Amino acid sequence: SVAVEDPKFTLQEVLDTFKSCLSENKEVYLEHYVAGWLGLVRFMNSLGSVFSFIAKDAVNKIQILINHLNGENGAHYVTVQSMVKYELDNQLVDLTKRASFPESGCRTLLRLHRALRWLELFLERLRTSTEESKTSVMCSEAYNESLSQHHAWIIRKAAGTAFWALPGRATFFDVMNVGTPEQVVAMLGDALPLISEVYQVTENLYAQNNILDLP
Ligand code: 1PX
C-alpha cells in the first residue's frame, strides 16, 4: 500500500493541506483545495481497489479543476470566490440542465464540496468511535446523511456495496500512519474544525449565488 511504501505519507499531511486552503479574508485557494483532494484519493487508493470507481470519479473532477487552473483563464481560478464570480459573470455555467458547460468549475467543485460534507461527518464519527465501532456503519451513516441525497439509486447501491469492503477501525487507523489511536483522535480533533470551516465558507458562497443545485 501507499502508506507502507512511502513512510512520509500520513493523513495528517493531507488534512493539513485543508488548513492552507483558507486565506486571511476567508477565501478558498483552489490549488490547495485540489491538493487536499488528491491526498484523500491517494489515501483511499491505499485502502484497496474496491474503491477505484469512486477514486476515478474524484480524480476526473480534480483534473477538470486543475485544467481550469492551468488554462489561459487560470488567473480567475485562484480562489473559489474568483472562480464563481468569473464563471457566473461570463455565463460559463449551466444553471438548469447540462448543456454547453458540462465541465464548469462551479458544477465540478460542487460535487467535491458535497463529498467534503461526507468526509466531515465520517471523520467526526471516527473521532468519537470506540474499538467496537464498525467503519462500514460509520461510513454509510455519514453517506446517507449527506452525499447520498445527490446520488441516483444505482450509485447509492454501488457505494453501499463498497462500504462493506472497508477495513476495520484498527487497520484504518494504522493506514492513516499518524500514531496511536489516541494520537489519531487528537489529530482528527484538530483537523475537523478546519475542514468544517472550508466546507462552510464554500457552502455560504454557493448559497449566496444560488448555485447549490447545479446540474
Ligand atoms: C480517513 C478518511 C479518509 C477517507 C478519504 C476518502 C476520500 C473519499 C473521496 C470520495 C470522493 C467522492 C467524490 C464523488 C463526487 C460525486 O458525487 N460524483 C457523482 C456525481 O457526479 P456527476 O458528474 O455525475 O454529477 C458521481 O456519480 C459519482 C460516482 C462515484 C460514486 C461516489 C460514491 C461516493 C462515496 C463517498 C464515500 C467514499 C468512501 C471511501 C472510504 C474511505
mmCIF file of N, CA and C in Angstrom, residues 20-31 33 65 69 74-90 93 105-106 109 113 197-209 211:
data_model
loop_
_atom_site.group_PDB
_atom_site.id
_atom_site.type_symbol
_atom_site.label_atom_id
_atom_site.label_comp_id
_atom_site.label_asym_id
_atom_site.label_seq_id
_atom_site.Cartn_x
_atom_site.Cartn_y
_atom_site.Cartn_z
ATOM 1 N N SER A 20 -4.232 25.110 4.707
ATOM 2 C CA SER A 20 -3.686 26.178 3.854
ATOM 3 C C SER A 20 -4.687 26.651 2.801
ATOM 4 N N CYS A 21 -5.866 26.050 2.796
ATOM 5 C CA CYS A 21 -6.896 26.441 1.827
ATOM 6 C C CYS A 21 -7.436 27.844 2.041
ATOM 7 N N LEU A 22 -7.543 28.235 3.298
ATOM 8 C CA LEU A 22 -8.229 29.489 3.596
ATOM 9 C C LEU A 22 -7.263 30.657 3.680
ATOM 10 N N SER A 23 -7.549 31.711 2.928
ATOM 11 C CA SER A 23 -6.748 32.923 3.014
ATOM 12 C C SER A 23 -7.191 33.710 4.242
ATOM 13 N N GLU A 24 -6.472 34.785 4.519
ATOM 14 C CA GLU A 24 -6.781 35.582 5.706
ATOM 15 C C GLU A 24 -8.200 36.125 5.684
ATOM 16 N N ASN A 25 -8.641 36.531 4.484
ATOM 17 C CA ASN A 25 -10.017 37.027 4.402
ATOM 18 C C ASN A 25 -10.995 35.935 3.975
ATOM 19 N N LYS A 26 -10.632 34.682 4.338
ATOM 20 C CA LYS A 26 -11.535 33.538 4.170
ATOM 21 C C LYS A 26 -11.924 33.262 2.728
ATOM 22 N N GLU A 27 -10.953 33.384 1.847
ATOM 23 C CA GLU A 27 -11.185 32.883 0.505
ATOM 24 C C GLU A 27 -10.552 31.497 0.423
ATOM 25 N N VAL A 28 -11.088 30.657 -0.445
ATOM 26 C CA VAL A 28 -10.590 29.284 -0.560
ATOM 27 C C VAL A 28 -9.684 29.164 -1.780
ATOM 28 N N TYR A 29 -8.408 28.870 -1.536
ATOM 29 C CA TYR A 29 -7.478 28.692 -2.650
ATOM 30 C C TYR A 29 -7.740 27.370 -3.349
ATOM 31 N N LEU A 30 -8.042 27.461 -4.636
ATOM 32 C CA LEU A 30 -8.362 26.255 -5.401
ATOM 33 C C LEU A 30 -7.176 25.286 -5.457
ATOM 34 N N GLU A 31 -5.980 25.821 -5.588
ATOM 35 C CA GLU A 31 -4.797 24.970 -5.678
ATOM 36 C C GLU A 31 -4.659 24.052 -4.460
ATOM 37 N N TYR A 33 -7.104 23.332 -2.275
ATOM 38 C CA TYR A 33 -8.316 22.510 -2.190
ATOM 39 C C TYR A 33 -8.123 21.243 -3.022
ATOM 40 N N LEU A 65 -10.617 20.621 -12.584
ATOM 41 C CA LEU A 65 -10.272 21.863 -11.877
ATOM 42 C C LEU A 65 -8.822 22.263 -12.127
ATOM 43 N N LEU A 69 -7.300 25.700 -13.696
ATOM 44 C CA LEU A 69 -6.222 26.441 -13.023
ATOM 45 C C LEU A 69 -5.047 26.701 -13.947
ATOM 46 N N GLY A 74 -6.628 30.854 -16.113
ATOM 47 C CA GLY A 74 -6.224 30.366 -14.791
ATOM 48 C C GLY A 74 -6.229 31.427 -13.702
ATOM 49 N N ALA A 75 -5.920 32.667 -14.080
ATOM 50 C CA ALA A 75 -5.868 33.737 -13.084
ATOM 51 C C ALA A 75 -7.217 33.922 -12.392
ATOM 52 N N HIS A 76 -8.303 33.573 -13.091
ATOM 53 C CA HIS A 76 -9.633 33.698 -12.490
ATOM 54 C C HIS A 76 -9.967 32.543 -11.564
ATOM 55 N N TYR A 77 -9.096 31.541 -11.562
ATOM 56 C CA TYR A 77 -9.391 30.329 -10.786
ATOM 57 C C TYR A 77 -8.536 30.203 -9.524
ATOM 58 N N VAL A 78 -7.912 31.297 -9.127
ATOM 59 C CA VAL A 78 -7.031 31.234 -7.961
ATOM 60 C C VAL A 78 -7.815 30.884 -6.701
ATOM 61 N N THR A 79 -8.969 31.512 -6.525
ATOM 62 C CA THR A 79 -9.800 31.156 -5.372
ATOM 63 C C THR A 79 -11.178 30.709 -5.867
ATOM 64 N N VAL A 80 -11.876 29.978 -5.008
ATOM 65 C CA VAL A 80 -13.218 29.532 -5.359
ATOM 66 C C VAL A 80 -14.124 30.745 -5.557
ATOM 67 N N GLN A 81 -13.892 31.781 -4.763
ATOM 68 C CA GLN A 81 -14.668 33.012 -4.895
ATOM 69 C C GLN A 81 -14.481 33.642 -6.277
ATOM 70 N N SER A 82 -13.225 33.732 -6.721
ATOM 71 C CA SER A 82 -12.982 34.372 -8.022
ATOM 72 C C SER A 82 -13.493 33.485 -9.156
ATOM 73 N N MET A 83 -13.404 32.183 -8.972
ATOM 74 C CA MET A 83 -13.921 31.243 -9.975
ATOM 75 C C MET A 83 -15.435 31.418 -10.169
ATOM 76 N N VAL A 84 -16.155 31.445 -9.052
ATOM 77 C CA VAL A 84 -17.615 31.573 -9.109
ATOM 78 C C VAL A 84 -17.989 32.886 -9.799
ATOM 79 N N LYS A 85 -17.328 33.956 -9.392
ATOM 80 C CA LYS A 85 -17.633 35.258 -9.983
ATOM 81 C C LYS A 85 -17.345 35.268 -11.487
ATOM 82 N N TYR A 86 -16.168 34.779 -11.843
ATOM 83 C CA TYR A 86 -15.766 34.768 -13.252
ATOM 84 C C TYR A 86 -16.731 33.938 -14.107
ATOM 85 N N GLU A 87 -17.029 32.725 -13.651
ATOM 86 C CA GLU A 87 -17.883 31.844 -14.468
ATOM 87 C C GLU A 87 -19.319 32.371 -14.548
ATOM 88 N N LEU A 88 -19.838 32.894 -13.452
ATOM 89 C CA LEU A 88 -21.205 33.415 -13.490
ATOM 90 C C LEU A 88 -21.285 34.696 -14.331
ATOM 91 N N ASP A 89 -20.328 35.610 -14.112
ATOM 92 C CA ASP A 89 -20.332 36.867 -14.872
ATOM 93 C C ASP A 89 -20.244 36.623 -16.377
ATOM 94 N N ASN A 90 -19.567 35.557 -16.755
ATOM 95 C CA ASN A 90 -19.360 35.303 -18.181
ATOM 96 C C ASN A 90 -20.246 34.188 -18.732
ATOM 97 N N VAL A 93 -21.631 28.766 -16.915
ATOM 98 C CA VAL A 93 -22.180 27.719 -16.054
ATOM 99 C C VAL A 93 -23.566 27.308 -16.558
ATOM 100 N N GLY A 105 -16.198 24.956 -13.674
ATOM 101 C CA GLY A 105 -15.562 24.824 -12.367
ATOM 102 C C GLY A 105 -16.604 24.766 -11.272
ATOM 103 N N CYS A 106 -17.661 25.578 -11.403
ATOM 104 C CA CYS A 106 -18.702 25.651 -10.370
ATOM 105 C C CYS A 106 -19.387 24.314 -10.142
ATOM 106 N N LEU A 109 -16.678 21.598 -8.831
ATOM 107 C CA LEU A 109 -16.297 21.765 -7.431
ATOM 108 C C LEU A 109 -17.455 21.428 -6.498
ATOM 109 N N HIS A 113 -17.367 19.396 -3.108
ATOM 110 C CA HIS A 113 -17.860 20.092 -1.915
ATOM 111 C C HIS A 113 -18.869 19.219 -1.155
ATOM 112 N N GLU A 197 -14.702 24.497 8.408
ATOM 113 C CA GLU A 197 -14.703 25.903 8.016
ATOM 114 C C GLU A 197 -14.613 26.054 6.502
ATOM 115 N N VAL A 198 -13.750 25.261 5.886
ATOM 116 C CA VAL A 198 -13.647 25.294 4.422
ATOM 117 C C VAL A 198 -15.000 24.928 3.821
ATOM 118 N N TYR A 199 -15.621 23.905 4.396
ATOM 119 C CA TYR A 199 -16.942 23.493 3.906
ATOM 120 C C TYR A 199 -17.942 24.640 4.033
ATOM 121 N N GLN A 200 -17.978 25.266 5.207
ATOM 122 C CA GLN A 200 -18.983 26.287 5.472
ATOM 123 C C GLN A 200 -18.807 27.531 4.609
ATOM 124 N N VAL A 201 -17.552 27.933 4.421
ATOM 125 C CA VAL A 201 -17.276 29.101 3.577
ATOM 126 C C VAL A 201 -17.764 28.840 2.148
ATOM 127 N N THR A 202 -17.475 27.645 1.646
ATOM 128 C CA THR A 202 -17.892 27.286 0.288
ATOM 129 C C THR A 202 -19.415 27.196 0.198
ATOM 130 N N GLU A 203 -20.014 26.573 1.204
ATOM 131 C CA GLU A 203 -21.471 26.426 1.254
ATOM 132 C C GLU A 203 -22.147 27.807 1.216
ATOM 133 N N ASN A 204 -21.655 28.732 2.026
ATOM 134 C CA ASN A 204 -22.236 30.075 2.060
ATOM 135 C C ASN A 204 -22.097 30.786 0.710
ATOM 136 N N LEU A 205 -20.923 30.640 0.125
ATOM 137 C CA LEU A 205 -20.682 31.259 -1.185
ATOM 138 C C LEU A 205 -21.657 30.717 -2.231
ATOM 139 N N TYR A 206 -21.818 29.411 -2.261
ATOM 140 C CA TYR A 206 -22.730 28.791 -3.225
ATOM 141 C C TYR A 206 -24.179 29.180 -2.931
ATOM 142 N N ALA A 207 -24.531 29.262 -1.651
ATOM 143 C CA ALA A 207 -25.897 29.647 -1.288
ATOM 144 C C ALA A 207 -26.162 31.083 -1.724
ATOM 145 N N GLN A 208 -25.219 31.987 -1.441
ATOM 146 C CA GLN A 208 -25.392 33.394 -1.825
ATOM 147 C C GLN A 208 -25.579 33.560 -3.320
ATOM 148 N N ASN A 209 -24.915 32.697 -4.081
ATOM 149 C CA ASN A 209 -25.012 32.812 -5.540
ATOM 150 C C ASN A 209 -26.088 31.900 -6.124
ATOM 151 N N ILE A 211 -26.336 28.675 -6.326
ATOM 152 C CA ILE A 211 -25.823 27.639 -7.233
ATOM 153 C C ILE A 211 -25.581 26.317 -6.499
#
